Coordinates of C-alpha atoms and ligand atoms in Angstrom, one line a residue:
M1 CA 86.7 127.6 38.7
S2 CA 88.9 127.8 35.6
S3 CA 90.4 124.5 34.6
S4 CA 93.9 126.1 34.7
V5 CA 93.7 126.4 38.5
C6 CA 92.2 123.1 39.1
Q7 CA 93.3 119.8 37.8
Q8 CA 90.9 117.0 39.0
P9 CA 92.3 116.4 42.5
A10 CA 93.2 112.8 43.2
S11 CA 90.7 111.5 45.8
P12 CA 92.2 109.3 48.5
H13 CA 88.8 107.5 48.6
S14 CA 88.8 106.4 45.0
A15 CA 92.4 105.3 45.1
P16 CA 93.3 104.4 48.7
G17 CA 97.0 104.7 49.3
P18 CA 99.1 103.1 52.0
E19 CA 97.9 104.0 55.5
T20 CA 101.2 105.8 56.1
A21 CA 101.0 108.1 53.0
P22 CA 102.1 111.5 54.2
P23 CA 99.2 114.1 54.3
Q24 CA 98.9 116.4 51.3
R25 CA 98.0 120.0 51.1
A26 CA 94.5 120.7 49.9
I27 CA 93.9 121.9 46.3
S28 CA 93.1 125.6 46.7
F29 CA 90.3 127.2 44.7
P30 CA 91.1 131.0 44.4
V31 CA 87.5 132.1 44.7
Y32 CA 88.7 135.7 45.4
R33 CA 89.8 136.1 41.8
R34 CA 86.2 135.4 40.7
L35 CA 84.4 137.3 43.4
A36 CA 82.2 139.2 40.9
R37 CA 81.0 135.9 39.4
F38 CA 80.6 134.4 42.8
A39 CA 78.5 137.3 44.0
R40 CA 76.3 137.1 40.8
D41 CA 75.7 133.4 40.8
P42 CA 77.2 131.7 44.0
L43 CA 75.3 128.5 43.4
T44 CA 76.8 127.8 40.0
E45 CA 80.3 128.6 41.3
F46 CA 79.7 126.4 44.3
E47 CA 78.5 123.5 42.2
T48 CA 81.5 123.9 39.9
I49 CA 83.8 123.7 42.8
G50 CA 82.0 120.6 44.2
G51 CA 82.0 118.9 40.8
Q52 CA 85.7 119.5 40.2
A53 CA 86.6 118.5 43.7
N54 CA 84.6 115.3 43.2
G55 CA 84.8 114.3 46.9
A56 CA 88.3 115.5 47.6
V57 CA 89.0 118.0 50.4
V58 CA 89.6 121.4 48.8
R59 CA 90.3 124.9 50.2
L60 CA 88.2 127.8 49.1
N61 CA 90.5 130.8 49.0
L62 CA 88.2 133.8 49.6
G63 CA 91.2 136.1 50.5
L64 CA 91.1 136.6 54.3
F65 CA 88.8 133.7 54.8
R66 CA 89.9 130.2 53.6
P67 CA 87.5 127.4 54.7
Y68 CA 88.0 123.8 53.7
L69 CA 85.2 122.1 51.9
V70 CA 84.5 118.4 52.9
T71 CA 82.1 116.4 50.8
H72 CA 83.1 112.7 50.6
P73 CA 80.9 110.6 53.0
D74 CA 83.9 109.1 54.7
D75 CA 85.3 112.5 55.5
V76 CA 81.9 113.9 56.5
Q77 CA 81.6 111.0 58.9
H78 CA 85.0 111.8 60.3
V79 CA 84.2 115.5 60.9
L80 CA 80.6 115.2 62.1
S81 CA 80.8 111.9 64.0
D82 CA 84.0 109.9 64.5
D83 CA 86.2 112.9 65.5
A84 CA 83.4 115.4 66.3
G85 CA 85.0 116.5 69.5
R86 CA 87.7 118.3 67.5
Y87 CA 85.2 120.1 65.2
M88 CA 83.3 122.8 67.1
R89 CA 80.4 125.1 66.4
E90 CA 82.2 128.4 66.6
G91 CA 82.9 131.2 64.2
M92 CA 81.3 131.7 60.8
L93 CA 77.5 131.2 61.0
W94 CA 77.5 130.3 64.7
K95 CA 78.8 133.5 66.3
P96 CA 75.9 135.7 65.0
V97 CA 73.3 132.8 65.5
H98 CA 74.3 132.5 69.2
R99 CA 73.3 136.1 69.7
L100 CA 69.7 134.9 69.0
T101 CA 69.7 131.4 70.4
G102 CA 72.2 131.5 73.3
N103 CA 74.8 128.9 73.7
G104 CA 72.8 125.8 74.8
I105 CA 71.4 123.3 72.3
S106 CA 72.7 125.5 69.4
G107 CA 76.2 125.7 70.9
D108 CA 78.8 123.2 71.9
G109 CA 80.8 121.8 74.8
P110 CA 79.3 121.2 78.2
P111 CA 76.4 123.7 77.9
W112 CA 75.3 122.0 74.7
K113 CA 75.7 118.5 76.2
A114 CA 73.5 119.5 79.2
S115 CA 70.8 120.9 76.9
R116 CA 70.9 117.9 74.6
E117 CA 70.5 115.5 77.5
V118 CA 67.4 117.4 78.6
L119 CA 65.9 117.8 75.2
R120 CA 66.6 114.4 73.7
P121 CA 63.8 112.6 75.6
V122 CA 61.3 115.4 74.6
F123 CA 62.0 114.5 70.9
A124 CA 62.3 110.7 71.4
A125 CA 60.1 108.7 69.0
R126 CA 57.6 107.8 71.7
H127 CA 57.0 111.4 72.7
V128 CA 56.8 112.7 69.2
A129 CA 54.3 109.9 68.3
A130 CA 52.2 111.1 71.2
L131 CA 52.2 114.6 69.6
T132 CA 51.0 113.3 66.2
D133 CA 47.3 113.9 66.9
L134 CA 48.1 117.5 67.8
L135 CA 50.2 117.9 64.7
A136 CA 47.5 116.4 62.5
T137 CA 44.8 118.7 63.9
T138 CA 47.1 121.7 63.5
V139 CA 48.2 120.8 59.9
N140 CA 44.5 120.3 58.9
E141 CA 43.6 123.6 60.5
A142 CA 46.6 125.4 58.8
V143 CA 45.7 123.9 55.4
D144 CA 42.1 125.0 55.9
G145 CA 43.6 128.5 55.9
L146 CA 44.1 128.1 52.1
D147 CA 40.4 127.4 51.4
D148 CA 39.6 130.9 50.2
H149 CA 42.3 130.6 47.5
A150 CA 40.5 127.5 46.3
T151 CA 37.2 129.4 46.1
T152 CA 38.6 132.5 44.4
G153 CA 41.4 130.9 42.4
K154 CA 43.6 133.7 43.7
P155 CA 47.3 132.8 43.7
F156 CA 49.5 132.9 46.8
D157 CA 53.2 132.9 47.5
V158 CA 54.0 129.3 48.2
A159 CA 57.0 130.0 50.5
D160 CA 54.9 132.4 52.6
E161 CA 52.1 129.8 53.0
M162 CA 54.5 127.0 53.8
T163 CA 56.1 129.3 56.4
R164 CA 52.7 130.1 57.9
I165 CA 52.0 126.4 58.2
A166 CA 55.4 125.5 59.7
D167 CA 55.2 128.4 62.2
L168 CA 51.7 127.4 63.3
V169 CA 52.6 123.7 63.7
L170 CA 55.8 124.1 65.6
G171 CA 54.3 127.0 67.6
R172 CA 51.4 124.8 68.7
A173 CA 53.8 122.0 69.7
F174 CA 56.2 124.3 71.6
F175 CA 53.9 126.9 73.1
G176 CA 50.4 125.2 73.0
G177 CA 47.8 127.9 73.3
G178 CA 50.3 130.0 75.4
I179 CA 50.8 132.8 72.8
S180 CA 48.2 134.6 70.8
A181 CA 47.9 134.3 67.0
A182 CA 49.2 137.9 66.8
D183 CA 52.2 137.1 68.9
G184 CA 52.8 133.9 66.9
G185 CA 52.9 136.0 63.8
R186 CA 55.3 138.5 65.4
L187 CA 57.6 135.7 66.5
G188 CA 57.6 134.0 63.0
R189 CA 58.4 137.3 61.3
A190 CA 61.1 138.3 63.8
V191 CA 62.8 134.9 63.4
A192 CA 62.7 135.3 59.6
V193 CA 64.1 138.9 59.8
A194 CA 66.8 137.7 62.2
F195 CA 67.8 135.1 59.7
T196 CA 67.9 137.2 56.6
S197 CA 69.7 140.0 58.5
L198 CA 72.5 137.6 59.3
T199 CA 73.6 137.2 55.7
A200 CA 76.3 140.0 55.8
R201 CA 77.8 138.6 59.0
M202 CA 77.8 135.1 57.6
L203 CA 79.5 136.2 54.4
L204 CA 82.1 138.3 56.4
P205 CA 82.8 136.0 59.3
F206 CA 86.1 137.7 60.1
A207 CA 84.3 141.1 60.6
P208 CA 84.7 142.0 64.4
S209 CA 81.4 142.3 66.3
W210 CA 82.0 146.0 67.0
M211 CA 82.1 146.8 63.2
P212 CA 78.5 147.8 62.1
L213 CA 77.3 145.7 59.2
P214 CA 74.0 145.9 57.2
G215 CA 71.3 144.0 59.0
D216 CA 72.7 144.6 62.5
S217 CA 70.0 146.9 63.8
A218 CA 67.2 144.8 62.2
F219 CA 68.7 141.8 63.9
R220 CA 68.7 143.5 67.3
R221 CA 65.1 144.6 66.9
A222 CA 64.2 141.0 65.9
V223 CA 65.9 139.6 69.1
R224 CA 64.0 142.1 71.2
T225 CA 60.7 141.0 69.7
V226 CA 61.5 137.3 70.3
D227 CA 62.3 138.1 73.9
E228 CA 59.0 140.1 74.3
V229 CA 57.0 137.0 73.1
I230 CA 58.9 134.2 74.8
D231 CA 60.0 135.6 78.2
P232 CA 56.4 136.1 79.6
L233 CA 55.4 132.6 78.4
V234 CA 58.3 131.0 80.4
T235 CA 57.2 132.9 83.5
Q236 CA 53.6 131.8 82.9
R237 CA 54.4 128.1 82.3
R238 CA 56.3 127.9 85.6
H239 CA 52.8 128.0 87.2
Q240 CA 51.1 125.7 84.6
P241 CA 53.0 122.4 84.7
D242 CA 50.2 120.6 82.9
A243 CA 50.0 122.8 79.9
G244 CA 51.4 119.9 77.8
D245 CA 53.7 122.0 75.5
V246 CA 57.5 121.9 75.2
V247 CA 57.9 125.1 77.3
A248 CA 55.8 123.6 80.2
L249 CA 57.8 120.4 79.9
L250 CA 61.1 122.2 80.2
C251 CA 59.9 124.1 83.3
Q252 CA 59.5 120.6 85.0
V253 CA 62.9 119.3 84.0
R254 CA 65.9 119.3 86.4
N255 CA 69.4 120.1 85.4
E256 CA 72.6 118.1 86.0
A257 CA 72.7 119.4 89.6
G258 CA 69.0 118.5 90.3
Q259 CA 67.9 122.2 90.0
P260 CA 65.1 123.6 87.8
L261 CA 66.4 125.0 84.5
S262 CA 66.8 128.8 84.6
D263 CA 64.4 131.1 82.6
R264 CA 67.3 132.1 80.4
R265 CA 68.2 128.5 79.5
I266 CA 64.6 127.6 78.7
R267 CA 64.3 130.8 76.6
D268 CA 67.5 130.1 74.7
D269 CA 66.8 126.4 73.9
V270 CA 63.1 127.0 73.0
V271 CA 64.2 129.8 70.6
A272 CA 67.1 127.7 69.3
M273 CA 64.7 124.8 68.5
Y274 CA 62.1 127.1 67.0
V275 CA 64.7 128.7 64.8
A276 CA 66.2 125.3 63.8
G277 CA 62.8 123.9 63.0
T278 CA 60.6 126.5 61.3
E279 CA 62.6 128.0 58.4
T280 CA 64.2 124.5 57.5
T281 CA 60.7 122.9 57.5
A282 CA 59.1 125.7 55.5
M283 CA 61.8 125.6 52.8
A284 CA 61.7 121.8 52.5
L285 CA 57.9 122.1 52.0
T286 CA 58.4 124.8 49.4
W287 CA 60.8 122.7 47.4
L288 CA 58.4 119.8 47.5
W289 CA 56.0 121.7 45.3
V290 CA 58.8 122.8 43.0
A291 CA 59.9 119.2 42.6
L292 CA 56.3 118.0 42.0
E293 CA 55.6 120.6 39.3
A294 CA 58.8 119.6 37.5
N295 CA 58.1 115.9 37.8
P296 CA 54.5 115.2 36.8
A297 CA 54.8 111.4 36.9
V298 CA 56.0 111.5 40.5
A299 CA 53.2 114.0 41.3
A300 CA 50.6 111.6 39.8
K301 CA 51.9 108.6 41.7
L302 CA 51.9 110.6 44.9
R303 CA 48.3 111.8 44.3
A304 CA 47.2 108.2 43.7
E305 CA 48.7 107.1 47.0
V306 CA 47.0 109.9 48.9
E307 CA 43.7 109.2 47.2
Q308 CA 43.9 105.6 48.1
V309 CA 45.1 106.0 51.7
V310 CA 43.3 109.2 52.8
G311 CA 40.4 109.5 50.3
D312 CA 38.3 112.5 51.4
A313 CA 39.0 112.1 55.1
R314 CA 41.2 114.5 57.1
P315 CA 44.7 113.0 57.3
S316 CA 45.5 111.6 60.8
A317 CA 48.1 109.6 62.7
A318 CA 46.4 106.4 61.4
H319 CA 47.2 107.2 57.8
L320 CA 50.9 107.8 58.2
P321 CA 52.3 104.2 58.1
Q322 CA 50.6 103.7 54.7
L323 CA 51.9 106.9 53.1
R324 CA 55.1 105.1 52.0
Y325 CA 55.6 106.8 48.7
T326 CA 54.9 110.2 50.3
R327 CA 57.8 109.5 52.6
M328 CA 60.1 108.5 49.8
V329 CA 59.2 111.7 47.9
I330 CA 60.0 113.9 51.0
Q331 CA 63.3 112.1 51.4
E332 CA 64.2 112.8 47.8
V333 CA 63.2 116.5 48.2
L334 CA 65.6 116.7 51.1
R335 CA 68.4 115.0 49.1
L336 CA 68.3 117.5 46.2
Y337 CA 67.2 120.5 48.3
P338 CA 68.6 120.1 51.8
S339 CA 67.4 123.2 53.7
A340 CA 70.7 123.0 55.7
W341 CA 72.9 123.1 52.7
F342 CA 76.1 123.6 54.6
I343 CA 77.2 122.8 58.1
P344 CA 80.2 124.8 59.4
R345 CA 82.7 123.8 62.0
T346 CA 85.9 125.3 63.5
M347 CA 88.8 122.9 64.2
L348 CA 90.2 122.8 67.8
G349 CA 93.4 121.0 66.8
S350 CA 95.0 120.0 63.6
D351 CA 93.9 116.9 61.8
V352 CA 94.2 114.9 58.6
V353 CA 91.0 114.5 56.6
G354 CA 90.8 112.6 53.3
G355 CA 94.6 112.6 53.2
V356 CA 94.9 116.3 53.6
R357 CA 96.4 118.1 56.6
L358 CA 94.1 120.8 58.1
P359 CA 95.7 123.2 60.6
A360 CA 94.1 124.1 64.0
G361 CA 91.6 127.0 63.8
S362 CA 90.5 126.2 60.2
T363 CA 86.9 126.5 59.2
V364 CA 85.5 123.3 57.7
M365 CA 82.3 123.3 55.7
V366 CA 80.4 120.1 55.3
S367 CA 77.9 120.5 52.5
P368 CA 74.9 118.1 52.3
Y369 CA 74.0 119.9 49.1
L370 CA 77.2 118.8 47.3
T371 CA 77.5 115.4 49.0
H372 CA 73.9 114.6 47.9
R373 CA 74.8 115.3 44.3
L374 CA 78.1 113.4 44.1
P375 CA 77.9 111.2 41.0
S376 CA 80.5 108.8 42.6
V377 CA 78.0 108.2 45.4
W378 CA 74.5 108.7 43.8
G379 CA 75.3 107.6 40.2
E380 CA 75.5 109.6 37.0
D381 CA 71.9 110.6 37.4
S382 CA 72.6 112.2 40.8
H383 CA 70.8 115.4 39.7
T384 CA 67.6 113.6 38.7
F385 CA 64.6 113.7 41.1
D386 CA 63.9 110.0 41.7
P387 CA 62.1 109.0 44.9
E388 CA 62.6 105.3 44.1
R389 CA 66.2 105.8 45.4
F390 CA 64.5 105.5 48.9
A391 CA 62.4 102.4 48.1
P392 CA 62.9 100.0 51.1
E393 CA 64.2 97.2 48.8
R394 CA 67.0 99.4 47.4
A395 CA 70.5 99.2 49.0
K396 CA 71.1 101.9 51.5
P397 CA 73.8 104.4 50.6
H398 CA 76.8 105.2 53.0
R399 CA 75.4 106.5 56.3
F400 CA 76.9 109.9 55.6
A401 CA 76.0 110.1 51.9
Y402 CA 72.6 111.3 52.9
L403 CA 72.6 113.9 55.7
P404 CA 69.8 116.4 55.5
F405 CA 69.6 116.1 59.3
A406 CA 73.4 115.9 59.7
G407 CA 74.7 113.1 61.9
G408 CA 76.8 112.3 64.9
P409 CA 76.4 114.0 68.3
H410 CA 74.6 117.1 66.8
Q411 CA 72.2 115.1 64.7
C412 CA 68.9 117.0 64.3
L413 CA 66.5 116.5 67.1
G414 CA 63.4 117.4 65.0
S415 CA 63.8 115.0 62.1
Q416 CA 60.9 112.7 63.1
L417 CA 58.7 115.7 63.9
F418 CA 59.5 117.1 60.5
M419 CA 58.7 113.8 58.7
I420 CA 55.3 113.5 60.4
E421 CA 54.5 117.1 59.7
A422 CA 55.6 116.9 56.0
Q423 CA 53.6 113.7 55.4
L424 CA 50.5 115.3 56.9
V425 CA 50.9 118.5 54.9
V426 CA 51.2 116.6 51.6
A427 CA 48.2 114.4 52.5
A428 CA 46.1 117.4 53.5
M429 CA 47.0 119.4 50.4
L430 CA 46.5 116.6 47.9
S431 CA 43.4 115.1 49.4
R432 CA 41.7 118.5 49.1
Y433 CA 43.3 120.4 46.3
R434 CA 45.1 120.3 43.0
P435 CA 48.0 122.6 43.6
R436 CA 49.9 124.1 40.6
L437 CA 52.8 126.5 40.5
R438 CA 52.2 129.4 38.2
D439 CA 55.8 129.8 37.1
D440 CA 57.7 129.0 33.9
G441 CA 61.2 127.9 33.8
P442 CA 63.5 126.0 36.1
V443 CA 63.7 127.2 39.7
R444 CA 67.2 127.4 41.1
P445 CA 68.2 127.3 44.7
Q446 CA 69.6 130.5 46.3
L447 CA 72.4 130.0 48.9
A448 CA 71.0 131.9 51.9
V449 CA 71.2 130.7 55.5
T450 CA 68.9 128.0 54.4
L451 CA 68.4 126.9 50.8
R452 CA 65.6 129.0 49.3
P453 CA 64.1 129.2 45.8
D454 CA 65.7 132.0 43.8
R455 CA 62.4 133.9 43.4
Q456 CA 58.9 134.1 44.7
L457 CA 56.7 131.4 43.4
A458 CA 52.9 131.7 42.9
M459 CA 50.7 128.7 43.5
T460 CA 47.0 128.2 42.7
I461 CA 44.8 125.5 44.1
A462 CA 41.6 124.1 42.8
R463 CA 39.3 121.9 44.9
E464 CA 39.6 118.2 44.2
N465 CA 36.0 117.9 42.9
Q466 CA 36.0 121.2 41.0
Ligands
HEM1 C1 63.5 119.9 57.1 C2 63.6 120.2 58.3 C3 64.9 120.2 59.1 C4 66.2 120.1 58.6 C5 66.7 120.0 57.2 C6 67.1 120.2 59.8 C7 68.5 120.0 59.7 C8 69.3 120.0 60.8 C9 70.7 119.9 60.7 C10 71.5 119.7 59.5 C11 71.2 120.0 62.0 C12 72.6 119.8 62.4 C13 73.4 121.1 62.6 C14 74.8 120.9 63.0 O1 75.3 119.7 63.0 O2 75.5 121.8 63.3 C15 70.1 120.1 62.9 C16 70.1 120.3 64.2 C17 69.1 120.5 65.0 N1 67.7 120.6 64.6 FE1 67.0 120.3 62.8 N2 66.3 120.3 60.9 C18 65.0 120.3 60.5 C19 63.9 120.4 61.3 C20 64.0 120.5 62.7 C21 62.8 120.7 63.6 C22 61.4 120.6 63.1 C23 63.3 120.9 64.8 C24 62.6 121.1 66.1 C25 61.9 120.4 66.8 C26 64.8 120.8 64.7 C27 65.6 120.9 65.8 C28 67.0 120.8 65.7 C29 67.9 121.0 66.9 C30 67.4 121.3 68.3 C31 69.2 120.8 66.4 C32 70.5 120.9 67.3 C33 70.9 119.5 67.7 C34 72.2 119.5 68.5 O3 73.1 120.3 68.1 O4 72.3 118.7 69.4 N3 65.1 120.6 63.4 N4 68.9 120.2 62.1

């Protein structure tokens, strides 16, 4: 934003005033005046706003749509946790997403709470740990799928392959052997299409649902495909209580009234979790290789750890506790490249956040991407990739300074599953291959529903002993 419209806002966090200081109006950034530039390079504009706001609450004036941007960890904590009951998942991204995922775990209020209570034990540490052997077998099998590329030297698209791996792993955990490989592929593609076709509705959240927008019919087709794959599986698992996958487990669960969950509710929550878990995981794994290519010293240290811990074995549950640096690298990837780069909420009542009065009905955008890069929180080198930030002996930052998995009542249910999967993927790839990105120049994030690289990236792999 031009400096004429924005003086550096005074942050109530850096200079706390008296408790009774009257709330101020948020500084407004007239984005609508720079729409052409925003459309051309939204990330740079977004980073500029974040940098100038420097943790203060600001209002993005997009004309008809004027969301508030909240980035300071204290304010993020207020919105996502302390006062979460006032900040709902409605409007903006959520309205179109709910057409795919229903209104259970991806929604809010009593239906969300009921789903959360049922699903939390399924993703509790103990249960996820029990899944680790299945995850390891599946990751190893998925990485085997790259072997031809090691033989031929033929490059592949890294995001496509990380998506294939993420789809396979989550698909196995959720559906066991219940859907064919072909249906697994259809499901993965349909979810990807549903996501990309939502972009217009996300950017025009005030457009009524009866108004046709680009992507609408692709979205409807994708939802039909998802139903064609998942609905028969739910019916089938009702009669196979011992199948051992998440769908079978949900068929056994009783609701608040002691009744079995309806087919619709199981379908909605399974789809919601699959959607929440696949694209986010695939993009995080894609950024990992971008970060390693740009930081050879980190890549060398990571490789040394994998060599020492895994050697030429196939990575398994037993290796995970020793893959400490691997874990730190993954945490740092999620700091600089959080797949969920923004978390939108709609305010039920009015509130004061960071000293600024926000009226009822406002849209509030929390942005892990901007919070994770605040120099006032992460230091002047906040843009530098440095896994040592997560060394166990280092002081922990503010709980809400690092929120790739959000926090508060809606905190991600799949964070442990993701961590295990990501450690296994890194270990499987580096113990077998020397992956290299065949791409010059810095890779910039693209602000889509998740944070994606701004272009396709080719990777080659050579065998370790070649
Ligand atoms: C890198 C990987 C992942 C990232 C960055 C991520 C991020 C997030 C974030 C930011 C939220 C909070 C959204 C909000 O507050 O509105 C969330 C919620 C959720 N995530 Fe994840 N997630 C990841 C992987 C997964 C996986 C693998 C699963 C599936 C097992 C999963 C399941 C969920 C569910 C069910 C919720 C909704 C929780 C609720 O509202 O109660 N996520 N995730």
